Amino acid sequence: MVFIKVTTSGGRRYAQLVESFRNESGQPRQRTLATLGRLEAGGDVDRLIQALHRAQGREDAAPGASAAIKGLQFLESRSTGDVWALWQLWQSLDLEGLALAWSGSKCEIDTLGCLRTMVFNRLCDPASKLGVLRWLETVALPKGFGFEAATPEHHHLLRAMDVLDDHADAIAHRLAVLMRPLIDQELSVVFYDLTTVRIHGEHQVDQDVRAVGASKEGGVARQFMLSLVQTAEGLPIAHEVHPGNTAEASTLLPMIRKLLERWPLKRVVLVADRGLLSLNNLRELDALRAELAKAGRAVSLEYVLAVPAARYGEFKDELQTLHQAHDSSQAWVAEMTWRHSTRADKADKADDADTAAEGTATAGADEPQAQPVKAARAAPEILTYRLVVDHDPEAAQRRTLARRAEMAELVALGEQWGGRLDAQEQGQRGRGRPLSDSGAKARLYNAVKEASLAHLIKVDLKRELFQFTIDEARQQYLERLDGKLLLVTNTDAPAAEVVQRYKSLADIERGFRALKSEIEIGPVYHRLPRRIRAHALVCFLALILHRVLRMRLKASQRPESPARLLEQLRRVQHQAARTADGQLLRGLTELGGLQKELFSAIGVALPSPAEITPTNHSDAPVSL
């Protein structure tokens, strides 16, 4: 007996012509007579049938098929390639295990499904929580993702966010466990920095994290602060939400303690920007090292921190010596000893408005003034630190010329007003209202302050007559400091390596840019602190996936960014169509060569129609 047998290979179905017979012993056997080809629509079997029809002279059969094609009705097309890639990545990182953090809670919603949805949405099409629901209507989800019965509603997402915040500590510890295989436990260089996230709404709530503060983007805004810890490989491992007016330096030690609690690190080399440096932090880091040693935990705690030169003036003479010993027109790296007297702690004032010089230069301030010391007070302690100095001649020239231009403009303005006042005294009248000395003082003072040059152009507000002076000695001191990056460290690494580690901190800035531009963490419209913290967690998890994608693309030597990758994969669509006789067909658009390469580059299997959850158009779907 001859019959048609259907086999499957490589995800495709094939038709074979098979004969059933009995051998000499009378046992039933089968043998393949011919392979007829693929069964997919338009495949080898369809072409064979049409050829047989033509051989029989049944040319009318083909138009029948054409009629079915002509009556084909396309029902919808949903993007699925980007979601598929993120789903496979999520599973490969075992992030499904985050659900163990809240497994004991009595929650009737699919918290993990809601979390996944919000995280993927931040990467594919970032929107508000209502926008997440609209996005769900445009994508086809992988099987096992959840929501097969019904899509979530807005209150489900908000309730899931509350669950996330209720178990935030357990989630952080669980995430640390899941990410340990990706982290080098023996030598962990970690970068720490903060950014500000704008937020909407004026209403006040209990324990509000929304506060008015200086924005990293410029100006003053209502915001919250987000701190981020990242490994040397660019992988985010911890984050924290702080009120919007928090002093940056106060966040450093608590975060380090949390890291040591969550990660079995052997060595930590902390790298942080100048806003996080305070001498109190240095003393507490040394105290923490002693505390760990006393507890029997063998952890090497080292740091490389940028020094805001405007805040400390003890190394003026040493810097002058270095400046004279090197050619300022050439780049150089050197080091010296920073000797700090605890007597000056209260005298030092943070005035580093002029310290930023193209991202690498720092500028100085007045030397700290000696404070009166009571006779009964103990002698001040002298603390010594290793200070590495990196000089960039191009940055120095840019900063010096820019400052001189700003000062020249303000001086010209002051001289103009001074000349106008002199003319008025001589009885000369100009256009407009007469200018007063108090008015000229106020206007120049405000202009100088707005330009952050009040430490160089001094407007005497106490004198009756309008007068201002230039602090030329301080200007010269600042110009000597221009282009110099000052780093305090307790490592024994060579000076050039210390500088390179600090400059790698720029990678965390790219992480913040991804958070703000591609993941769109802000502006935030949530009002409750717990929802703001949960929103930050969702964006943090999205950043982890973003960075892992970037690492895999880089390892595969691909030029695409994660955003470009997801844009390309979004073109893989899951489509549904109905034939004239009512048959429902589903399938994926044909993958192009670039899309196949991108799936391979990030280590993700190609999607197939059988692995995508269909939408409810019929109870009898047929895959294309």
PDB file of C-alpha atoms in Angstrom, residues 59 65 89 172 253 267 283 298 337 353 374 430 500 611 613:
ATOM      1  CA  GLU A  59      -6.370  23.966 -16.151  1.00  0.00           C
ATOM      2  CA  ALA A  65      -6.518  28.299  -6.097  1.00  0.00           C
ATOM      3  CA  LEU A  89      17.716  37.302  26.681  1.00  0.00           C
ATOM      4  CA  ALA A 172      18.001  43.399  45.020  1.00  0.00           C
ATOM      5  CA  LEU A 253      29.257  54.948  52.034  1.00  0.00           C
ATOM      6  CA  ARG A 267      38.477  43.318  46.054  1.00  0.00           C
ATOM      7  CA  ARG A 283      38.039  58.597  56.691  1.00  0.00           C
ATOM      8  CA  ALA A 298      39.195  39.578  53.530  1.00  0.00           C
ATOM      9  CA  THR A 337      51.423  63.693  48.572  1.00  0.00           C
ATOM     10  CA  ALA A 353      31.495  76.345  40.117  1.00  0.00           C
ATOM     11  CA  LYS A 374      41.221  77.427  71.481  1.00  0.00           C
ATOM     12  CA  GLY A 430      22.379 110.131  28.423  1.00  0.00           C
ATOM     13  CA  GLN A 500      42.818  55.545  32.950  1.00  0.00           C
ATOM     14  CA  GLU A 611       6.512  29.738  19.447  1.00  0.00           C
ATOM     15  CA  THR A 613       1.085  33.282  20.996  1.00  0.00           C
TER      16      THR A 613
END
